[in-house]
Tab-separated table of C-alpha atoms and ligand atoms in Angstrom:
chain	number	residue	atom	x	y	z
A	1190	MET	CA	-25.198	-2.519	29.627
A	1191	ASN	CA	-25.546	-0.555	26.422
A	1192	ILE	CA	-24.004	2.857	26.963
A	1193	MET	CA	-26.748	4.491	24.909
A	1194	GLU	CA	-29.365	3.307	27.465
A	1195	TRP	CA	-27.052	3.977	30.525
A	1196	ASP	CA	-28.430	6.550	32.839
A	1197	SER	CA	-25.540	8.115	34.934
A	1198	GLU	CA	-27.835	9.400	37.669
A	1199	ASN	CA	-29.384	6.050	38.344
A	1200	ALA	CA	-26.100	4.372	38.101
A	1201	SER	CA	-24.597	6.772	40.640
A	1202	SER	CA	-27.447	6.347	43.198
A	1203	THR	CA	-27.443	2.468	42.802
A	1204	PHE	CA	-23.753	2.480	43.391
A	1205	LEU	CA	-23.925	4.678	46.471
A	1206	ALA	CA	-26.683	2.561	47.851
A	1207	GLN	CA	-24.526	-0.492	47.399
A	1208	VAL	CA	-21.608	1.282	49.191
A	1209	SER	CA	-23.775	2.013	52.146
A	1210	ASP	CA	-24.673	-1.768	52.561
A	1211	LEU	CA	-21.038	-2.795	52.646
A	1212	ALA	CA	-20.191	-4.741	55.693
A	1213	ALA	CA	-17.124	-6.740	55.183
A	1214	LYS	CA	-13.831	-6.526	53.299
A	1215	ALA	CA	-14.947	-9.119	50.956
A	1216	ASP	CA	-18.064	-7.198	49.984
A	1217	TRP	CA	-16.038	-4.248	49.280
A	1218	GLU	CA	-13.732	-6.293	47.030
A	1219	ASN	CA	-16.496	-7.756	45.108
A	1220	LEU	CA	-17.939	-4.351	44.624
A	1221	ARG	CA	-14.726	-3.029	43.380
A	1222	VAL	CA	-14.410	-5.892	40.919
A	1223	ALA	CA	-17.985	-5.470	39.738
A	1224	TYR	CA	-17.191	-1.869	38.789
A	1225	LEU	CA	-13.607	-1.558	38.089
A	1226	GLY	CA	-12.538	-5.133	37.339
A	1227	LYS	CA	-10.591	-5.439	34.013
A	1228	LYS	CA	-13.168	-8.047	32.774
A	1229	ASN	CA	-16.760	-7.119	32.840
A	1230	GLY	CA	-16.425	-4.215	35.260
A	1231	LEU	CA	-19.232	-1.773	34.659
A	1232	VAL	CA	-17.006	1.286	34.424
A	1233	THR	CA	-14.309	-0.553	32.378
A	1234	ASP	CA	-17.163	-1.656	29.992
A	1235	LEU	CA	-18.573	1.869	29.697
A	1236	VAL	CA	-15.126	3.414	28.871
A	1237	GLU	CA	-14.687	0.720	26.323
A	1238	GLN	CA	-17.913	1.604	24.659
A	1239	LEU	CA	-17.223	5.338	24.417
A	1240	ARG	CA	-15.132	4.611	21.389
A	1241	ASN	CA	-17.989	3.643	19.326
A	1242	VAL	CA	-20.758	6.020	20.263
A	1243	PRO	CA	-21.570	8.612	17.570
A	1244	ARG	CA	-19.542	11.758	17.505
A	1245	GLU	CA	-22.151	14.172	18.496
A	1246	GLU	CA	-22.828	12.093	21.693
A	1247	LYS	CA	-19.180	11.996	22.753
A	1248	PRO	CA	-18.840	15.102	24.711
A	1249	ARG	CA	-21.952	14.450	26.892
A	1250	LEU	CA	-21.347	10.702	27.458
A	1251	GLY	CA	-17.494	11.150	27.815
A	1252	LYS	CA	-18.070	13.636	30.634
A	1253	ALA	CA	-20.848	11.743	32.341
A	1254	VAL	CA	-18.702	8.353	32.193
A	1255	ASN	CA	-15.712	10.158	33.571
A	1256	GLN	CA	-17.552	11.630	36.335
A	1257	PHE	CA	-19.021	8.354	37.237
A	1258	LYS	CA	-15.580	6.810	37.119
A	1259	SER	CA	-14.129	9.197	39.439
A	1260	LEU	CA	-17.107	8.832	41.879
A	1261	VAL	CA	-16.574	4.988	42.052
A	1262	GLU	CA	-12.817	5.154	42.212
A	1263	LYS	CA	-12.922	7.854	45.015
A	1264	THR	CA	-15.788	6.452	47.062
A	1265	LEU	CA	-14.233	3.002	47.083
A	1266	GLN	CA	-10.677	4.301	47.769
A	1267	ASP	CA	-11.852	6.387	50.780
A	1268	HIS	CA	-14.192	3.891	52.374
A	1269	PRO	CA	-13.166	2.649	55.642
A	1270	LEU	CA	-13.015	-1.004	54.458
A	1271	ALA	CA	-10.471	-0.034	51.973
A	1272	LYS	CA	-7.878	0.111	54.721
A	1273	VAL	CA	-9.055	-3.036	56.497
A	1274	GLU	CA	-6.619	-5.978	56.265
A	1275	SER	CA	-7.866	-8.851	54.090
A	1276	SER	CA	-8.250	-12.309	55.671
A	1277	ALA	CA	-4.877	-14.289	55.828
A	1278	ALA	CA	-5.820	-16.405	52.722
A	1279	GLN	CA	-6.293	-13.225	50.720
A	1280	LYS	CA	-2.956	-11.690	51.684
A	1281	VAL	CA	-1.037	-13.661	49.141
A	1282	PHE	CA	-0.288	-11.836	46.011
A	1283	ASP	CA	-3.434	-11.481	43.923
A	1284	TYR	CA	-2.572	-11.626	40.267
A	1285	THR	CA	-6.166	-10.850	39.187
A	1286	LEU	CA	-5.977	-7.395	40.607
A	1287	PRO	CA	-6.090	-4.642	37.952
A	1288	GLY	CA	-2.561	-3.370	36.928
A	1289	TYR	CA	-1.157	0.016	37.390
A	1290	GLN	CA	-2.247	2.257	34.314
A	1291	PRO	CA	0.306	5.206	33.807
A	1292	ALA	CA	-1.621	8.423	32.842
A	1293	MET	CA	-1.557	8.858	29.149
A	1294	GLY	CA	-1.095	12.336	27.556
A	1295	SER	CA	-3.470	13.554	24.943
A	1296	LEU	CA	-4.103	16.578	22.674
A	1297	HIS	CA	-5.689	19.534	24.260
A	1298	PRO	CA	-9.251	20.171	23.062
A	1299	LEU	CA	-8.251	23.528	21.486
A	1300	THR	CA	-5.622	21.758	19.581
A	1301	LEU	CA	-8.050	19.163	18.552
A	1302	ILE	CA	-10.413	21.778	17.186
A	1303	GLN	CA	-7.723	23.836	15.568
A	1304	ASP	CA	-6.356	20.760	13.799
A	1305	ARG	CA	-9.888	19.958	12.671
A	1306	MET	CA	-10.343	23.447	11.082
A	1307	VAL	CA	-6.901	23.582	9.538
A	1308	GLU	CA	-7.456	20.330	7.836
A	1309	PHE	CA	-10.552	21.540	6.200
A	1310	PHE	CA	-8.515	24.425	4.487
A	1311	VAL	CA	-5.514	22.273	3.736
A	1312	ARG	CA	-7.699	19.930	1.672
A	1313	GLN	CA	-8.843	22.930	-0.102
A	1314	GLY	CA	-5.430	23.873	-1.173
A	1315	TYR	CA	-4.704	26.558	1.484
A	1316	ASP	CA	-1.250	27.340	2.600
A	1317	VAL	CA	-0.740	27.461	6.390
A	1318	ALA	CA	1.423	30.523	7.411
A	1319	GLU	CA	2.652	31.787	10.856
A	1320	GLY	CA	4.066	35.173	11.867
A	1321	PRO	CA	5.536	36.871	14.875
A	1322	GLN	CA	3.305	37.453	18.016
A	1323	ILE	CA	5.260	40.637	18.924
A	1324	GLU	CA	4.225	42.964	16.045
A	1325	THR	CA	4.659	46.509	14.915
A	1326	ALA	CA	1.870	48.809	14.700
A	1327	TYR	CA	2.254	48.815	10.939
A	1328	TYR	CA	1.550	45.042	10.559
A	1329	ASN	CA	-1.053	45.021	13.261
A	1330	PHE	CA	-2.987	48.170	12.140
A	1331	GLU	CA	-1.777	50.467	9.340
A	1332	ALA	CA	-1.300	47.934	6.577
A	1333	LEU	CA	-4.827	46.743	7.494
A	1334	ASN	CA	-6.399	50.155	6.713
A	1335	THR	CA	-6.707	51.019	10.471
A	1336	PRO	CA	-5.187	54.439	10.860
A	1337	GLU	CA	-4.105	55.950	14.227
A	1338	SER	CA	-7.366	57.446	14.931
A	1339	HIS	CA	-9.345	54.225	14.630
A	1340	PRO	CA	-11.078	53.008	17.832
A	1341	ALA	CA	-9.648	49.429	17.302
A	1342	ARG	CA	-6.159	50.960	18.229
A	1343	ASP	CA	-7.392	52.200	21.720
A	1344	GLU	CA	-4.747	51.443	24.351
A	1345	GLN	CA	-7.297	49.815	26.351
A	1346	ASP	CA	-7.629	46.783	23.872
A	1347	THR	CA	-3.949	46.413	23.035
A	1348	PHE	CA	-0.868	45.285	25.131
A	1349	TYR	CA	1.934	47.742	24.101
A	1350	PHE	CA	5.592	47.540	24.754
A	1351	PRO	CA	7.621	50.672	25.753
A	1352	ASP	CA	9.125	50.834	22.246
A	1353	GLY	CA	5.804	51.066	20.462
A	1354	ARG	CA	5.661	47.533	19.351
A	1355	LEU	CA	2.754	45.311	20.577
A	1356	LEU	CA	1.236	41.838	21.137
A	1357	ARG	CA	-0.655	41.202	17.996
A	1358	THR	CA	-4.392	41.661	18.473
A	1359	GLN	CA	-5.199	39.518	15.297
A	1360	THR	CA	-3.328	37.219	13.016
A	1361	SER	CA	-3.965	39.568	10.126
A	1362	GLY	CA	-0.425	40.840	10.030
A	1363	VAL	CA	0.578	37.442	8.844
A	1364	GLN	CA	-1.606	37.862	5.731
A	1365	ILE	CA	0.075	41.203	5.081
A	1366	ARG	CA	3.608	39.524	5.324
A	1367	TYR	CA	2.383	36.710	3.135
A	1368	MET	CA	1.057	39.128	0.496
A	1369	GLU	CA	4.416	40.983	0.524
A	1370	THR	CA	6.140	37.740	-0.453
A	1371	HIS	CA	3.695	35.913	-2.650
A	1372	GLN	CA	2.088	36.786	-6.113
A	1373	PRO	CA	-1.626	36.132	-6.596
A	1374	PRO	CA	-3.373	33.806	-7.021
A	1375	PHE	CA	-2.956	32.361	-3.633
A	1376	ARG	CA	-5.058	30.841	-0.654
A	1377	MET	CA	-3.758	31.046	2.753
A	1378	ILE	CA	-4.670	30.568	6.347
A	1379	ALA	CA	-2.930	32.026	9.574
A	1380	PRO	CA	-3.851	30.189	12.802
A	1381	GLY	CA	-2.209	31.418	16.186
A	1382	LYS	CA	-2.371	33.123	19.489
A	1383	VAL	CA	-3.471	36.698	19.688
A	1384	TYR	CA	-3.701	39.174	22.765
A	1385	ARG	CA	-6.290	41.586	23.961
A	1386	ARG	CA	-7.044	43.368	27.228
A	1387	ASP	CA	-10.102	41.353	28.009
A	1388	ASP	CA	-10.815	38.726	30.788
A	1389	ASP	CA	-14.229	37.332	31.652
A	1390	ILE	CA	-16.079	33.914	31.101
A	1391	THR	CA	-16.077	34.356	27.283
A	1392	HIS	CA	-12.862	36.416	26.712
A	1393	SER	CA	-9.314	35.690	27.624
A	1394	PRO	CA	-6.353	38.084	27.433
A	1395	MET	CA	-4.745	35.415	25.122
A	1396	PHE	CA	-6.695	33.331	22.624
A	1397	HIS	CA	-6.511	31.752	19.384
A	1398	GLN	CA	-7.637	32.884	15.892
A	1399	LEU	CA	-7.817	31.464	12.518
A	1400	GLU	CA	-7.919	33.906	9.622
A	1401	GLY	CA	-7.892	33.199	6.029
A	1402	LEU	CA	-7.140	35.002	2.762
A	1403	VAL	CA	-7.775	34.255	-0.908
A	1404	VAL	CA	-6.599	36.575	-3.676
A	1405	GLY	CA	-6.830	35.960	-7.506
A	1406	GLU	CA	-8.476	37.122	-10.660
A	1407	GLY	CA	-12.257	36.938	-10.440
A	1408	ILE	CA	-12.707	36.018	-6.823
A	1409	THR	CA	-16.163	37.174	-5.959
A	1410	PHE	CA	-18.552	37.431	-2.807
A	1411	SER	CA	-20.103	34.025	-3.918
A	1412	ASP	CA	-16.618	32.314	-3.499
A	1413	LEU	CA	-16.569	33.672	0.069
A	1414	LYS	CA	-19.984	32.480	0.694
A	1415	GLY	CA	-19.513	29.070	-0.810
A	1416	THR	CA	-16.238	28.627	1.186
A	1417	LEU	CA	-17.863	29.555	4.554
A	1418	GLN	CA	-20.985	27.416	3.858
A	1419	ALA	CA	-18.766	24.345	3.151
A	1420	PHE	CA	-16.636	25.006	6.271
A	1421	SER	CA	-19.655	25.391	8.482
A	1422	ARG	CA	-21.112	22.114	7.288
A	1423	TYR	CA	-17.740	20.517	7.773
A	1424	LEU	CA	-17.617	21.685	11.292
A	1425	PHE	CA	-21.295	21.679	12.488
A	1426	GLY	CA	-22.810	18.939	10.307
A	1427	PRO	CA	-24.345	18.741	6.754
A	1428	GLU	CA	-27.679	20.316	7.657
A	1429	THR	CA	-26.029	23.624	8.782
A	1430	GLN	CA	-27.200	26.899	7.159
A	1431	ILE	CA	-25.365	30.086	7.225
A	1432	ARG	CA	-26.559	33.807	7.384
A	1433	LEU	CA	-24.626	36.694	6.350
A	1434	ARG	CA	-25.281	39.992	8.063
A	1435	PRO	CA	-23.758	43.464	6.825
A	1436	SER	CA	-21.050	44.668	8.991
A	1437	TYR	CA	-17.852	46.885	9.069
A	1438	PHE	CA	-14.171	45.877	9.233
A	1439	PRO	CA	-11.441	48.438	8.305
A	1440	PHE	CA	-9.755	45.868	5.950
A	1441	THR	CA	-12.763	44.534	3.923
A	1442	GLU	CA	-15.494	46.138	2.017
A	1443	PRO	CA	-18.177	45.017	1.832
A	1444	SER	CA	-17.934	43.147	5.117
A	1445	ALA	CA	-20.289	40.475	6.704
A	1446	GLU	CA	-20.754	38.814	10.175
A	1447	VAL	CA	-21.539	35.075	9.565
A	1448	ASP	CA	-24.016	33.114	11.665
A	1449	VAL	CA	-24.523	29.363	11.579
A	1450	SER	CA	-27.834	27.782	12.343
A	1451	CYS	CA	-27.596	26.354	15.965
A	1452	PRO	CA	-26.398	22.832	15.852
A	1453	PHE	CA	-28.095	22.057	19.123
A	1454	CYS	CA	-31.761	22.923	18.442
A	1455	SER	CA	-34.477	23.499	15.985
A	1456	SER	CA	-36.579	26.008	18.020
A	1457	GLY	CA	-34.113	27.869	20.342
A	1458	CYS	CA	-32.074	26.825	23.205
A	1459	ARG	CA	-29.780	28.409	25.823
A	1460	THR	CA	-26.545	28.118	23.604
A	1461	CYS	CA	-28.186	30.287	20.879
A	1462	LYS	CA	-30.185	32.426	23.265
A	1463	GLN	CA	-33.441	31.362	21.631
A	1464	THR	CA	-32.300	32.846	18.351
A	1465	ARG	CA	-31.468	29.668	16.372
A	1466	TRP	CA	-28.317	31.301	15.078
A	1467	LEU	CA	-24.823	31.556	16.405
A	1468	GLU	CA	-22.437	34.157	15.378
A	1469	ILE	CA	-19.034	32.495	14.439
A	1470	LEU	CA	-16.919	34.807	12.369
A	1471	GLY	CA	-16.264	38.005	10.412
A	1472	SER	CA	-15.547	38.161	6.741
A	1473	GLY	CA	-15.569	40.473	3.688
A	1474	MET	CA	-14.028	41.298	0.319
A	1475	VAL	CA	-10.389	42.607	0.862
A	1476	ASP	CA	-10.398	46.357	0.736
A	1477	ASP	CA	-8.526	47.911	-2.344
A	1478	ASN	CA	-6.524	49.997	0.022
A	1479	VAL	CA	-5.040	46.778	1.693
A	1480	LEU	CA	-4.143	45.263	-1.736
A	1481	LYS	CA	-2.687	48.570	-2.971
A	1482	GLY	CA	-0.546	48.719	0.221
A	1483	VAL	CA	1.243	45.493	-0.635
A	1484	GLY	CA	1.636	46.213	-4.323
A	1485	ILE	CA	-1.269	44.063	-5.709
A	1486	ASP	CA	-3.293	45.710	-8.320
A	1487	PRO	CA	-6.886	45.786	-7.241
A	1488	GLU	CA	-8.061	46.485	-10.910
A	1489	ARG	CA	-6.846	43.069	-11.768
A	1490	TYR	CA	-7.156	41.073	-8.473
A	1491	THR	CA	-9.821	40.671	-5.969
A	1492	GLY	CA	-9.904	38.586	-2.836
A	1493	PHE	CA	-11.815	37.730	0.304
A	1494	ALA	CA	-10.685	37.218	3.958
A	1495	PHE	CA	-12.356	35.881	6.987
A	1496	GLY	CA	-11.441	35.472	10.737
A	1497	MET	CA	-12.837	33.552	13.737
A	1498	GLY	CA	-11.964	32.700	17.276
A	1499	ILE	CA	-10.933	29.069	17.821
A	1500	GLU	CA	-11.980	29.170	21.519
A	1501	ARG	CA	-15.431	30.461	20.389
A	1502	ILE	CA	-15.786	27.586	17.907
A	1503	ALA	CA	-14.461	25.031	20.473
A	1504	MET	CA	-16.990	26.198	23.068
A	1505	LEU	CA	-19.814	25.943	20.690
A	1506	ALA	CA	-18.718	22.545	19.166
A	1507	LEU	CA	-17.973	20.946	22.648
A	1508	GLY	CA	-20.548	22.648	24.543
A	1509	ILE	CA	-17.989	24.529	27.126
A	1510	PRO	CA	-19.488	27.331	29.032
A	1511	ASP	CA	-16.489	29.100	30.274
A	1512	ILE	CA	-13.281	29.983	28.269
A	1513	ARG	CA	-11.042	29.823	31.434
A	1514	TRP	CA	-11.557	26.012	31.582
A	1515	PHE	CA	-9.277	25.677	28.478
A	1516	TYR	CA	-6.198	27.183	30.432
A	1517	GLN	CA	-6.594	25.765	33.866
A	1518	ASN	CA	-4.921	22.347	33.078
A	1519	ASP	CA	-7.416	20.553	35.150
A	1520	ARG	CA	-7.462	16.973	34.220
A	1521	ARG	CA	-11.101	16.580	35.272
A	1522	PHE	CA	-11.828	18.788	32.269
A	1523	LEU	CA	-9.157	17.661	29.891
A	1524	ASP	CA	-9.475	13.825	30.359
A	1525	PRO	CA	-12.862	13.473	28.693
A	1526	PHE	CA	-11.415	14.734	25.516
A	1527	SER	CA	-8.473	12.165	25.571
A	1528	TRP	CA	-10.266	9.488	23.568
A	1529	ARG	CA	-11.111	11.679	20.810
B	1651	ZN	ZN1	-30.060	26.586	19.778
């Protein structure tokens, strides 16, 4: 059976029909070997073939095969014949039975996507920097040109400690710390956990961001656009287009929201809400005030910055509808990614 021609619905109904015909223990055993046998078992064969299917087909086929595998295993295991004693002759030790397979650990889908994103920037010569998750208001807001009166500082969005410190709402503080200790030119990214008071199917109170910063002489908006274009093609495929829309962020001027052309359709689909574009990140040229604040001369140096949610990218790249699935540690969700 070629996996590309395999029809999971058809396979499931065929299997269930065979199960309903079972009359004797020997039939049950033959059926088990036909599906789960180490040699030529249909499920075993499909799992084997998953390794070689095109990358864009993997999430869909991986999920379908795993669901089918669970169905077969559970149905056979729960079947009344499973508990019937085999005939005396079969009771001797059967060395052809499949061996016990210990569960293998694997990388979490978010880690896989984050690693893939980080790899792009490392290849382009970016430093990877980290910083504290408990921040002061200075590094989380003020140094980023976000004064006390700014709506982004609203208590409703931020988790504060009694002493005035807070759980960082963005990884941008890492950029400030980096600029304080490095002289331009530099290129850096800051991936990591951030926290906001938000909780629904697309927002989680804890999520992951990846921000980037490039500062040097003669850095222009074209460099920003070129970098994001290359990144989007790396992530979503070589045909990907990007679109920049004017926007506002306190720490960049001018600022732009960046959309990528929908990787799933050419004429509108549910994921892109029929618009053919998906918003993936915010970006802009670093505001002069931010550079001045860390002692970098804005007359001599310019820079660009960008930031994106890793969950958002992973949901788009892997077709996952609910952000909470990432954190529930449910192996029915996690296992299909284990062969990536
Ligand atoms: Zn679409």
